[in-house]
PDB file of C-alpha atoms in Angstrom:
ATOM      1  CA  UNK L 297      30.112  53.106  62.206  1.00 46.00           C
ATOM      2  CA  UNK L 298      28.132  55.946  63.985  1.00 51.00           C
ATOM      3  CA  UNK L 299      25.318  56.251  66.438  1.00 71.00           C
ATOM      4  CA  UNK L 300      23.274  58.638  64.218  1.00 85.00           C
ATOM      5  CA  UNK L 301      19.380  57.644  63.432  1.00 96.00           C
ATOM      6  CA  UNK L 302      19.323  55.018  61.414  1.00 95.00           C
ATOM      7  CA  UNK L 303      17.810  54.467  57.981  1.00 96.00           C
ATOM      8  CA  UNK L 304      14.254  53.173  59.610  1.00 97.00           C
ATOM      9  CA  UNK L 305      14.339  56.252  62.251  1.00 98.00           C
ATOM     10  CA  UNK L 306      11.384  57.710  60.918  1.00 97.00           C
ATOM     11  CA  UNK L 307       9.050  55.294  61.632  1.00 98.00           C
ATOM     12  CA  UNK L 308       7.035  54.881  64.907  1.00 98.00           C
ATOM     13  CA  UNK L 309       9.478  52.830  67.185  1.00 98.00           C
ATOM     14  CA  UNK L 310       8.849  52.246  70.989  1.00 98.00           C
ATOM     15  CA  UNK L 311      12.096  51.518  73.799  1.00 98.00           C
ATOM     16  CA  UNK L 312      11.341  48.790  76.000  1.00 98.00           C
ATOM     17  CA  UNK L 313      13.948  49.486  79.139  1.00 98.00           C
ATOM     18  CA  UNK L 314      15.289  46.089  80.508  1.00 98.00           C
ATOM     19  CA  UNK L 315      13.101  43.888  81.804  1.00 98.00           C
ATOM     20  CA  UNK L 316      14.651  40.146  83.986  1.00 98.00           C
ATOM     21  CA  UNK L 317      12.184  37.641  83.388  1.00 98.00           C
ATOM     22  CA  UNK L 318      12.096  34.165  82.908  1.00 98.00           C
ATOM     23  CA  UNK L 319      13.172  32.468  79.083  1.00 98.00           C
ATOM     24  CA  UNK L 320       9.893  31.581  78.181  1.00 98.00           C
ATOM     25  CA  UNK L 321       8.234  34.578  78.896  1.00 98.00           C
ATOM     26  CA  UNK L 322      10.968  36.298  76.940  1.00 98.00           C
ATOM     27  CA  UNK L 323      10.826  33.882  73.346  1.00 98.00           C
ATOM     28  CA  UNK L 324       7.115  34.652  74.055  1.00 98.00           C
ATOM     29  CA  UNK L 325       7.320  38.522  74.278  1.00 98.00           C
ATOM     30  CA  UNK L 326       9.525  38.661  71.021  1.00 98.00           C
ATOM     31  CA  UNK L 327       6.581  37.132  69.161  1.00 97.00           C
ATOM     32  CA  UNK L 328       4.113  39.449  70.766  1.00 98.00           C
ATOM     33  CA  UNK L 329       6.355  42.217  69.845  1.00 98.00           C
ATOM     34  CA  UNK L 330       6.660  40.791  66.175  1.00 97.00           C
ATOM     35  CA  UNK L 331       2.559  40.556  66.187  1.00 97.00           C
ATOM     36  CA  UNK L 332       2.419  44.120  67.579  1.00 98.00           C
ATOM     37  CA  UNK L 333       4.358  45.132  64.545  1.00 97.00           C
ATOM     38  CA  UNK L 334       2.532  43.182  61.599  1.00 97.00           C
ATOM     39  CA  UNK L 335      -0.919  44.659  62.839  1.00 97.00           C
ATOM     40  CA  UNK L 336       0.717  48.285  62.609  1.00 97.00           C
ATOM     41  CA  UNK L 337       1.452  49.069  65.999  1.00 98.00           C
ATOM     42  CA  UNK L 338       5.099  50.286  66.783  1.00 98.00           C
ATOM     43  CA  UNK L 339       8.276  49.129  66.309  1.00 98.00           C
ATOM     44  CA  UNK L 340       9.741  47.370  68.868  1.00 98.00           C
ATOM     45  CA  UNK L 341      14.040  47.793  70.540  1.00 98.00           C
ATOM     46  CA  UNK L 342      14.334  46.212  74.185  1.00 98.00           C
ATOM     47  CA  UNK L 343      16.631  44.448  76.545  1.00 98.00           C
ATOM     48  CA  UNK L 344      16.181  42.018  78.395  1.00 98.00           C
ATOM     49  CA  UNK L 345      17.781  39.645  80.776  1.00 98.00           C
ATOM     50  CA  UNK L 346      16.957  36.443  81.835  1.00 98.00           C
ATOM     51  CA  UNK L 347      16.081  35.413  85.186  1.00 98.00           C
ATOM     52  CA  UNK L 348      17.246  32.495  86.485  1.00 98.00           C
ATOM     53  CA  UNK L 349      19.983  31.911  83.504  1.00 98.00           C
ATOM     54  CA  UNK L 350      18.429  30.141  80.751  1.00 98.00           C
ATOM     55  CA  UNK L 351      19.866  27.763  78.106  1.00 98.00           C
ATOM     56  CA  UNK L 352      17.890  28.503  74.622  1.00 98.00           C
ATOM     57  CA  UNK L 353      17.986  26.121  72.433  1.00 97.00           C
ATOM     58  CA  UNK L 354      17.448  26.936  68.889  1.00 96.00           C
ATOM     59  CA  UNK L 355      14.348  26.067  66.774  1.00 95.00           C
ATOM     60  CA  UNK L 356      16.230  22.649  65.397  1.00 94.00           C
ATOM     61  CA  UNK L 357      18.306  21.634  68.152  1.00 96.00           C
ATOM     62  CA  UNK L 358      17.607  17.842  69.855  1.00 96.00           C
ATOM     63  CA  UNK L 359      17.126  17.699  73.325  1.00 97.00           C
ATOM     64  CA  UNK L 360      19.241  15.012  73.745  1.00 97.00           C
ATOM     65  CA  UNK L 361      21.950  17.553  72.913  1.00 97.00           C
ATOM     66  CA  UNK L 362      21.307  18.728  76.696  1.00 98.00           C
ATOM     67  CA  UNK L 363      22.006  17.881  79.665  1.00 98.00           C
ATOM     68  CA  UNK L 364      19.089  18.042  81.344  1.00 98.00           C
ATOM     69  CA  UNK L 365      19.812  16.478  85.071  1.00 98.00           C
ATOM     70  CA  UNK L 366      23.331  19.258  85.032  1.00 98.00           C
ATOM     71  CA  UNK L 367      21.017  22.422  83.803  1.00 98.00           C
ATOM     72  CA  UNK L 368      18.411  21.328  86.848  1.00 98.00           C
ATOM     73  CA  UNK L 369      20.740  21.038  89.468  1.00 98.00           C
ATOM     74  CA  UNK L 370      22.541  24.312  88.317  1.00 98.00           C
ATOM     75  CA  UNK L 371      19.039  26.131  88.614  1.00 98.00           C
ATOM     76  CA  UNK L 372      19.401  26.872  85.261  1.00 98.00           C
ATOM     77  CA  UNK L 373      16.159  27.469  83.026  1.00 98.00           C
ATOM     78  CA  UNK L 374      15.436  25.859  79.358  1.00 98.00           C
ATOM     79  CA  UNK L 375      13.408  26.785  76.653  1.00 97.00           C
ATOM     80  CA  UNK L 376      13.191  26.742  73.266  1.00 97.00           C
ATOM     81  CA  UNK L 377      13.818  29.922  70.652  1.00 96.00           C
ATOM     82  CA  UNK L 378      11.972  30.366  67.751  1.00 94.00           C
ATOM     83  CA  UNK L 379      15.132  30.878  65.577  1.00 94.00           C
ATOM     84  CA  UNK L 380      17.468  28.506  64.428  1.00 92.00           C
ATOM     85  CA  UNK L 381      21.074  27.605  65.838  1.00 91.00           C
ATOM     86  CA  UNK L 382      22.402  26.027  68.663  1.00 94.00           C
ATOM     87  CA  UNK L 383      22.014  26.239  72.635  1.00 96.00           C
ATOM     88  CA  UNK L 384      23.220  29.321  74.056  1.00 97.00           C
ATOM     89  CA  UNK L 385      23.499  29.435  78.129  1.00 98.00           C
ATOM     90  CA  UNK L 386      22.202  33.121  79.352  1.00 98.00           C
ATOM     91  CA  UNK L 387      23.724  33.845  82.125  1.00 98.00           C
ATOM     92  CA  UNK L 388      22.036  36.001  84.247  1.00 98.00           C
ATOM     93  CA  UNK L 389      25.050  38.226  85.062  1.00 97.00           C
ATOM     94  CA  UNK L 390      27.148  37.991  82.212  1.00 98.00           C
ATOM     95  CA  UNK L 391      24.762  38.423  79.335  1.00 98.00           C
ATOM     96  CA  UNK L 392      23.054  41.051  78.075  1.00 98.00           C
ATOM     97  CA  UNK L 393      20.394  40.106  75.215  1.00 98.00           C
ATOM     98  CA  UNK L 394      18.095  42.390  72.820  1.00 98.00           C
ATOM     99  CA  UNK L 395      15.221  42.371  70.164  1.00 98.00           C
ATOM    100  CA  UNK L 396      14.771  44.533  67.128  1.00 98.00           C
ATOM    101  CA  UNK L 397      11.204  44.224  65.754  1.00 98.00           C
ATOM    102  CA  UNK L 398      10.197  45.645  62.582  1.00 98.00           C
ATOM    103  CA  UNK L 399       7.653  44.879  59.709  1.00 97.00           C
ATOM    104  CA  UNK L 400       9.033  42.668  56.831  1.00 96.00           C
ATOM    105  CA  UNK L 401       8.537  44.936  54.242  1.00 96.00           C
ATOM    106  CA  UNK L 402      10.700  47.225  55.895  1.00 97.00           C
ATOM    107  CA  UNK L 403      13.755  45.003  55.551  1.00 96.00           C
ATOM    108  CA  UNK L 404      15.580  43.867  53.232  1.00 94.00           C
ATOM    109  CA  UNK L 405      14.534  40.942  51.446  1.00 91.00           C
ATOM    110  CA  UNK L 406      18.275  39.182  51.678  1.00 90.00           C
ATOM    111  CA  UNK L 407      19.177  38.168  54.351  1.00 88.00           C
ATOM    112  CA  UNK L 408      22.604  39.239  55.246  1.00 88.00           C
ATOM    113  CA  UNK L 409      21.675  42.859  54.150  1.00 93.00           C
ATOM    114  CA  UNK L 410      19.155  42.536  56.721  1.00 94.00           C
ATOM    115  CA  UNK L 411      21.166  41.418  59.433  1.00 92.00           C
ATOM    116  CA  UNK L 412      23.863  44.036  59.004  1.00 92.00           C
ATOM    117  CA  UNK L 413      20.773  46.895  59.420  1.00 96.00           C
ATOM    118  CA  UNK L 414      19.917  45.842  62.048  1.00 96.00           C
ATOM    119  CA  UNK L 415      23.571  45.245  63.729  1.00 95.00           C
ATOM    120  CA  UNK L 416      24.521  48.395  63.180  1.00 96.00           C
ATOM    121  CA  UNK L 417      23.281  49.503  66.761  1.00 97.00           C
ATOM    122  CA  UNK L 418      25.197  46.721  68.268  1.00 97.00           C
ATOM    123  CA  UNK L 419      27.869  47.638  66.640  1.00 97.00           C
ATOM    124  CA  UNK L 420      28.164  50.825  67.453  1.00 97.00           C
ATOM    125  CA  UNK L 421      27.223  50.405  70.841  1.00 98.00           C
ATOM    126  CA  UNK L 422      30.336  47.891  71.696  1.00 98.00           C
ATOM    127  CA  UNK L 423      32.745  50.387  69.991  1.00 98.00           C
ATOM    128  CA  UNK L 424      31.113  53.344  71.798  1.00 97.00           C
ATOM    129  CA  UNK L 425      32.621  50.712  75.080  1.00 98.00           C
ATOM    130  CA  UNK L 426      36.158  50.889  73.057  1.00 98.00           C
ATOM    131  CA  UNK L 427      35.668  47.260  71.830  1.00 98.00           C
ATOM    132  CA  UNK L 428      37.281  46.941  68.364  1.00 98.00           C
ATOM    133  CA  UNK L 429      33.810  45.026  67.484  1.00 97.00           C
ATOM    134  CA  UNK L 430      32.900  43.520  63.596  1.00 97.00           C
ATOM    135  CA  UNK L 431      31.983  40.884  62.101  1.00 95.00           C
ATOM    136  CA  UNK L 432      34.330  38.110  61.584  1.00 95.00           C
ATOM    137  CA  UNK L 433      36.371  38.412  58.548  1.00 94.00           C
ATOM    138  CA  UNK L 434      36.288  34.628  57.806  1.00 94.00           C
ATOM    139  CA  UNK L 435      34.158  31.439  58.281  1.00 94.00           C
ATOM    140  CA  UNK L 436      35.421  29.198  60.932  1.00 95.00           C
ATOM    141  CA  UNK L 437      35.088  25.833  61.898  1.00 95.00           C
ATOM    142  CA  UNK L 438      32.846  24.227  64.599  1.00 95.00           C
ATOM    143  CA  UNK L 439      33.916  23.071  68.259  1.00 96.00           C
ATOM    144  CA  UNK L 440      30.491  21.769  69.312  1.00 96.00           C
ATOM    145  CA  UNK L 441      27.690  22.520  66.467  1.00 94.00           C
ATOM    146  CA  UNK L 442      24.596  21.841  69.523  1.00 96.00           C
ATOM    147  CA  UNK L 443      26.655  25.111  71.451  1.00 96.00           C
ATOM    148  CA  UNK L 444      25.372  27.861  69.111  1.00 93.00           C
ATOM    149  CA  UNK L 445      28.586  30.044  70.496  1.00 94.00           C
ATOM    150  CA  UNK L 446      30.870  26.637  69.074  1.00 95.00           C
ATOM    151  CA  UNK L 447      29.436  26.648  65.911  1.00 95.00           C
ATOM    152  CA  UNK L 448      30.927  27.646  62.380  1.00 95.00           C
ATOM    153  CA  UNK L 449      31.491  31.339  62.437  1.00 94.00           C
ATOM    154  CA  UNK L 450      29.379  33.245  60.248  1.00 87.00           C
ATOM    155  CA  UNK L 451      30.338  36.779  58.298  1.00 87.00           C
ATOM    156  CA  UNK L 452      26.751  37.447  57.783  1.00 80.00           C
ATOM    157  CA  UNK L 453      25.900  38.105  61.593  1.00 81.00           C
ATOM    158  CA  UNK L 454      28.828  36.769  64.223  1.00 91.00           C
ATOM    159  CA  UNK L 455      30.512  39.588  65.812  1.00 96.00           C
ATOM    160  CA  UNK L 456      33.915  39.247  66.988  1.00 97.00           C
ATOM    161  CA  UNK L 457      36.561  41.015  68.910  1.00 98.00           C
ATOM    162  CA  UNK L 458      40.026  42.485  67.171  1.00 97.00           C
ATOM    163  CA  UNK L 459      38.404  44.378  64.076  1.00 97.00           C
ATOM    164  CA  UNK L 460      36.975  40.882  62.882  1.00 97.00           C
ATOM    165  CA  UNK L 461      40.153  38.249  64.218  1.00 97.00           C
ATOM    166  CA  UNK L 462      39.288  38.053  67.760  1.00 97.00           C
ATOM    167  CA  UNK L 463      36.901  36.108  69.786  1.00 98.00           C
ATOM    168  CA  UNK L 464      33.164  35.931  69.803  1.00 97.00           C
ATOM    169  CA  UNK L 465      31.207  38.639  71.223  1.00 97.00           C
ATOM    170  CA  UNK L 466      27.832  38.612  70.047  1.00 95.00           C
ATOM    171  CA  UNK L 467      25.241  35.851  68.069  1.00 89.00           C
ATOM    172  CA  UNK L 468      22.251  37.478  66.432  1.00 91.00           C
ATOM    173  CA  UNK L 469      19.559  35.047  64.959  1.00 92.00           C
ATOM    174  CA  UNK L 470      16.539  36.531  62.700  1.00 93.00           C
ATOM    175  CA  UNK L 471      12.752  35.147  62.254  1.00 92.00           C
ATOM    176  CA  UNK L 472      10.455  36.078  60.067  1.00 86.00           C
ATOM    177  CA  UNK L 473       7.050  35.591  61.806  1.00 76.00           C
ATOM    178  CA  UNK L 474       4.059  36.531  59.420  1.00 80.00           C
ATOM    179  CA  UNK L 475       4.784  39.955  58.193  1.00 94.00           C
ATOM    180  CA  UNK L 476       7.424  41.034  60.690  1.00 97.00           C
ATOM    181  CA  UNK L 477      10.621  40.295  61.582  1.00 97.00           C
ATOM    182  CA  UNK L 478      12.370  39.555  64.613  1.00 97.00           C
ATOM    183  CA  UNK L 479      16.190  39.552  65.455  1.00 97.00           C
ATOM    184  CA  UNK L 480      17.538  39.075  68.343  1.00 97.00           C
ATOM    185  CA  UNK L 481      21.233  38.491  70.004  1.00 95.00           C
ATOM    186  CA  UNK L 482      23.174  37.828  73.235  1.00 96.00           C
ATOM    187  CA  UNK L 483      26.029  39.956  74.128  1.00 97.00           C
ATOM    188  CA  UNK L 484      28.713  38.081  76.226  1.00 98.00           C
ATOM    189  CA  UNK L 485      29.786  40.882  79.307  1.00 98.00           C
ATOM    190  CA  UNK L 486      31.562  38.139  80.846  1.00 98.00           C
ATOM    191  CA  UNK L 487      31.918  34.630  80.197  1.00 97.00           C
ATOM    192  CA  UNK L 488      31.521  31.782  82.367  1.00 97.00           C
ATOM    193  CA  UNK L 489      32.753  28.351  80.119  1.00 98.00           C
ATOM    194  CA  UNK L 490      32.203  26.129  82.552  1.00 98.00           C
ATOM    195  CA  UNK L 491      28.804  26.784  83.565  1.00 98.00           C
ATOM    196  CA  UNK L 492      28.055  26.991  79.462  1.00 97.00           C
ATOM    197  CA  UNK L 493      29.589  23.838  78.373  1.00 98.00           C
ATOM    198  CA  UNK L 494      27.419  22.333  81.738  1.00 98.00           C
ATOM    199  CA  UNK L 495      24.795  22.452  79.837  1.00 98.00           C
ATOM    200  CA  UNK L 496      25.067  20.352  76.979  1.00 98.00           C
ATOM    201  CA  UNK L 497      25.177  16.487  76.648  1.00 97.00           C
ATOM    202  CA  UNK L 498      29.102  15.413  76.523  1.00 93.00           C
ATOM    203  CA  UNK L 499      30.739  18.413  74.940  1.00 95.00           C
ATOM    204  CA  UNK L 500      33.112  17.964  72.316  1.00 93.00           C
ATOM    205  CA  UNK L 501      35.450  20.496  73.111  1.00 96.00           C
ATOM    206  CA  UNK L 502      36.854  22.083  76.767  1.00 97.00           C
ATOM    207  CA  UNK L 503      36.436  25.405  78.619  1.00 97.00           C
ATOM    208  CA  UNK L 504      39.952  25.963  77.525  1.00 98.00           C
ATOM    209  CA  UNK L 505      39.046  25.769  74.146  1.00 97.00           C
ATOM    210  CA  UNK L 506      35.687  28.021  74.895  1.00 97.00           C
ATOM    211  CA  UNK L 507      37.969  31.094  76.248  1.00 97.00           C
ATOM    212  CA  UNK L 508      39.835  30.726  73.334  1.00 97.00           C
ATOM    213  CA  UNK L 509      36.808  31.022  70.833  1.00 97.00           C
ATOM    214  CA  UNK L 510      34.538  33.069  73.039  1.00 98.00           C
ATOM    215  CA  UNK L 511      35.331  36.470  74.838  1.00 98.00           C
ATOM    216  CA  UNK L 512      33.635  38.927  77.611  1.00 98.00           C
ATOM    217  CA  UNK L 513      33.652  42.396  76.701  1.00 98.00           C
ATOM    218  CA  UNK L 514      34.728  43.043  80.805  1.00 97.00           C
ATOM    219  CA  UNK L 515      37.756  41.228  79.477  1.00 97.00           C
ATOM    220  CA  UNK L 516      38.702  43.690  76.993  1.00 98.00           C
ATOM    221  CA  UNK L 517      37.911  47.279  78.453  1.00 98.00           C
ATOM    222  CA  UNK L 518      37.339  48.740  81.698  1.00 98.00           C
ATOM    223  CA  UNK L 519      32.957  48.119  82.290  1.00 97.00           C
ATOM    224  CA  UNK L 520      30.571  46.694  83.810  1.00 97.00           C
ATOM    225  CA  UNK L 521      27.243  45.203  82.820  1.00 98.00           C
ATOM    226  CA  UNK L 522      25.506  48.205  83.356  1.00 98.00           C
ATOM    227  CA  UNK L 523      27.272  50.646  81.605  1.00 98.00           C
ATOM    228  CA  UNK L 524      26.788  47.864  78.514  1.00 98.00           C
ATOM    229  CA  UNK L 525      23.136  47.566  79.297  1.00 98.00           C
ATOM    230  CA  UNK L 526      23.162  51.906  79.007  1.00 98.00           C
ATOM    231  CA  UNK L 527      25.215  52.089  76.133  1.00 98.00           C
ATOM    232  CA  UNK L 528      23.124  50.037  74.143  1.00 98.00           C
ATOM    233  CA  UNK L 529      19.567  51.178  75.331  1.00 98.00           C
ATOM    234  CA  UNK L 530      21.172  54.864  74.729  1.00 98.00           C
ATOM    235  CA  UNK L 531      22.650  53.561  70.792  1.00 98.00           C
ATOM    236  CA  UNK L 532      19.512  51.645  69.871  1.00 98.00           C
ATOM    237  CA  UNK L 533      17.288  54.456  70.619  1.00 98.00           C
ATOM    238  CA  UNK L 534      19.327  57.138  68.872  1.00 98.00           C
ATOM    239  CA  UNK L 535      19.371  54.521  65.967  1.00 98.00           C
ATOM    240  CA  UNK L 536      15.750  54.524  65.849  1.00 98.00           C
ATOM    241  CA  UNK L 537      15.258  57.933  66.285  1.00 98.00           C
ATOM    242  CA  UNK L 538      15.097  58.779  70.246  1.00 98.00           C
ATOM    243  CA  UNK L 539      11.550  56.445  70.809  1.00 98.00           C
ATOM    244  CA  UNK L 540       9.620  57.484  73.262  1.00 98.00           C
ATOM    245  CA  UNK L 541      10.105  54.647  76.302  1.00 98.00           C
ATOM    246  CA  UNK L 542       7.235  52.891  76.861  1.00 98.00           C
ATOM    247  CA  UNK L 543       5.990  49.286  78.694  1.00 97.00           C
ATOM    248  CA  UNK L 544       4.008  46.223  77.350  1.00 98.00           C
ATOM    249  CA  UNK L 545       0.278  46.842  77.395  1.00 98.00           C
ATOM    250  CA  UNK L 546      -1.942  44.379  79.448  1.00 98.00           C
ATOM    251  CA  UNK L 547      -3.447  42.930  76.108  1.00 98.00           C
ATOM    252  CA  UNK L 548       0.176  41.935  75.052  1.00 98.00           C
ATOM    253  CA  UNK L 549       1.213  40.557  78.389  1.00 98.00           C
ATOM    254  CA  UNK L 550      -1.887  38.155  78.340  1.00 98.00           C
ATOM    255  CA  UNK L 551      -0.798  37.182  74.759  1.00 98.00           C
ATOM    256  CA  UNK L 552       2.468  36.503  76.459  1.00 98.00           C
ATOM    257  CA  UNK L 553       0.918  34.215  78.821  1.00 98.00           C
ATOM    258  CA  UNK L 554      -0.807  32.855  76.527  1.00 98.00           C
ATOM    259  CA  UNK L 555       1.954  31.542  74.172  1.00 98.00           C
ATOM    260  CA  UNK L 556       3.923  30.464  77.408  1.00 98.00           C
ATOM    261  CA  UNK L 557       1.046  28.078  78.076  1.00 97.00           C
ATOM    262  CA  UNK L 558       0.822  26.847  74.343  1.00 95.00           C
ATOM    263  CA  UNK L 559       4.448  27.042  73.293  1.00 96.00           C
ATOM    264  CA  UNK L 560       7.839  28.328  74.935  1.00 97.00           C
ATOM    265  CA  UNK L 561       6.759  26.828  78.336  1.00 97.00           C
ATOM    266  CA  UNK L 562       5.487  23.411  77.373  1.00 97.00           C
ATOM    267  CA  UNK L 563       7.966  21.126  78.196  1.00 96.00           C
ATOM    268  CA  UNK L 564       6.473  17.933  76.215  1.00 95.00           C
ATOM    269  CA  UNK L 565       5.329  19.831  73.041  1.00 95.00           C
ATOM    270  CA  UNK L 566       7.949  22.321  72.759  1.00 96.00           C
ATOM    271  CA  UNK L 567      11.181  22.161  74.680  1.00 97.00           C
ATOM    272  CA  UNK L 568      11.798  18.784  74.866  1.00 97.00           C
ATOM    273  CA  UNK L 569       9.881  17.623  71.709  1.00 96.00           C
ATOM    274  CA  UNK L 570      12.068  16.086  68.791  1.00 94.00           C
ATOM    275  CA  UNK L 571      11.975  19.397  66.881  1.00 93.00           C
ATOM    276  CA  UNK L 572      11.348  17.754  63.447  1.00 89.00           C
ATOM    277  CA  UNK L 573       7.516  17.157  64.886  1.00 87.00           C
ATOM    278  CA  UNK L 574       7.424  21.157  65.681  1.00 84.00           C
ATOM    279  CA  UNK L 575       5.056  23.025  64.070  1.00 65.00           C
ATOM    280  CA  UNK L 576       6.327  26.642  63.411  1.00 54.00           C
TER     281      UNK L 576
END
């Protein structure tokens, strides 16, 4: 896979340089970015990390899947994504996390065709660090389906170590919000089991049995996290055609605060609500 412009490179895309903020206000700048998009303003690539660490939990997950009393006295954040999946823990150190935004009807209308466009930056990115990165070559089972790093193993979007047989690297999750799409993905530099499986509510599996199904690219080659974080600003922007870098306009950080208000920071409503009384 190369790092050449991708097949969307001629469209009017914008780099967002890596940003720490806290989970909400990140779930809440994806769907500014994706409303950015749908009323024809530019593209959207960015990183971002999340400050403190954050546990996500995806759009269907229970809260009674977490353990909420272990993630406070850890100092570690919650929210809620707008994508499906389980609870990933983001920790603030060891993972590196990104958005591609795009219109709708510039994607693919299935879904796994759409997911491997817009891998194909990630992609290249880890093997530009000498990972062997793909996707897995075959489904497997769950350890702990609330963990969304524990879950079945997908073809469609799980990346993996080894040319496809090793451990997990990378999650990506897609949503389709009005006429754009967002996907987004953590990126494990280092993995911390313990502090993950913390997180959840009686864990059916063992930070033995994490390592074994979930990998830091530190542990493979010779990096850091900021030579990651470079390497994939630098591969995402020559995918989309060297974008000018840019910053979030004040009318789109009010929107943020905004939907952190009404949404991704209200506890009772959002986090914590029983997600089969969630409106979309």
């Amino acid at each position: 896979m190369s790092t050449d412009p991708g097949p969307l490179a001629d469209r009017e895309w914008r780099l967002l340089r890596e940003e720490s903020r806290d989970g909400a206000t990140q779930m809440a700048l994806d769907e500014v970015a994706a409303e950015t998009a749908a009323a024809g303003g530019p593209r959207t690539i960015r990183l971002y990390r999340w400050e403190p660490s954050c546990l996500s939990l995806g759009r269907h997950q229970h809260p009674d899947t977490v353990d909420w009393d272990a993630c406070e006295a850890a100092g570690v954040d919650v929210t809620r994504r707008a994508t499906g999946g389980g609870g990933i823990y983001h920790d603030h150190d060891g993972d590196v996390s990104y958005s591609i935004v795009a219109p709708a009807a510039e994607l693919p209308d299935d879904l796994m065709a759409s997911y491997h466009l817009l891998c194909e930056p990630i992609l290249a990115a880890l093997r530009a660090l000498g990972v062997d990165a793909d996707y897995v070559d075959a489904e497997r089972p769950a350890l702990h389906q609330p963990a969304c790093y524990l879950r079945k193993l997908n073809p469609a979007h799980d990346v993996v170590a080894d040319g496809g047989a090793g451990r997990k690297l990378a999650g990506n999750a897609q949503n389709r919000r009005g006429e754009a799409v967002v996907q987004h993905g953590s990126i494990s530099v280092s993995v911390d089991a313990e502090a993950h499986l913390d997180c959840f509510a009686a864990p059916e599996t063992t930070p033995a049995a994490f390592r074994e199904r979930v990998g830091g690219i530190d542990e493979l080659v010779d990096t850091d996290r900021d030579e990651v974080v470079t390497t994939l600003e630098e591969t995402l922007a020559t995918w989309a055609g060297d974008p000018p870098e840019e910053t979030w306009t004040d009318a789109e950080l009010r929107r943020a605060e905004e939907l952190v208000a009404e949404r991704y920071g209200d506890d009772e409503a959002w986090v914590r609500a029983d997600p089969r009384e969630l409106e979309r």
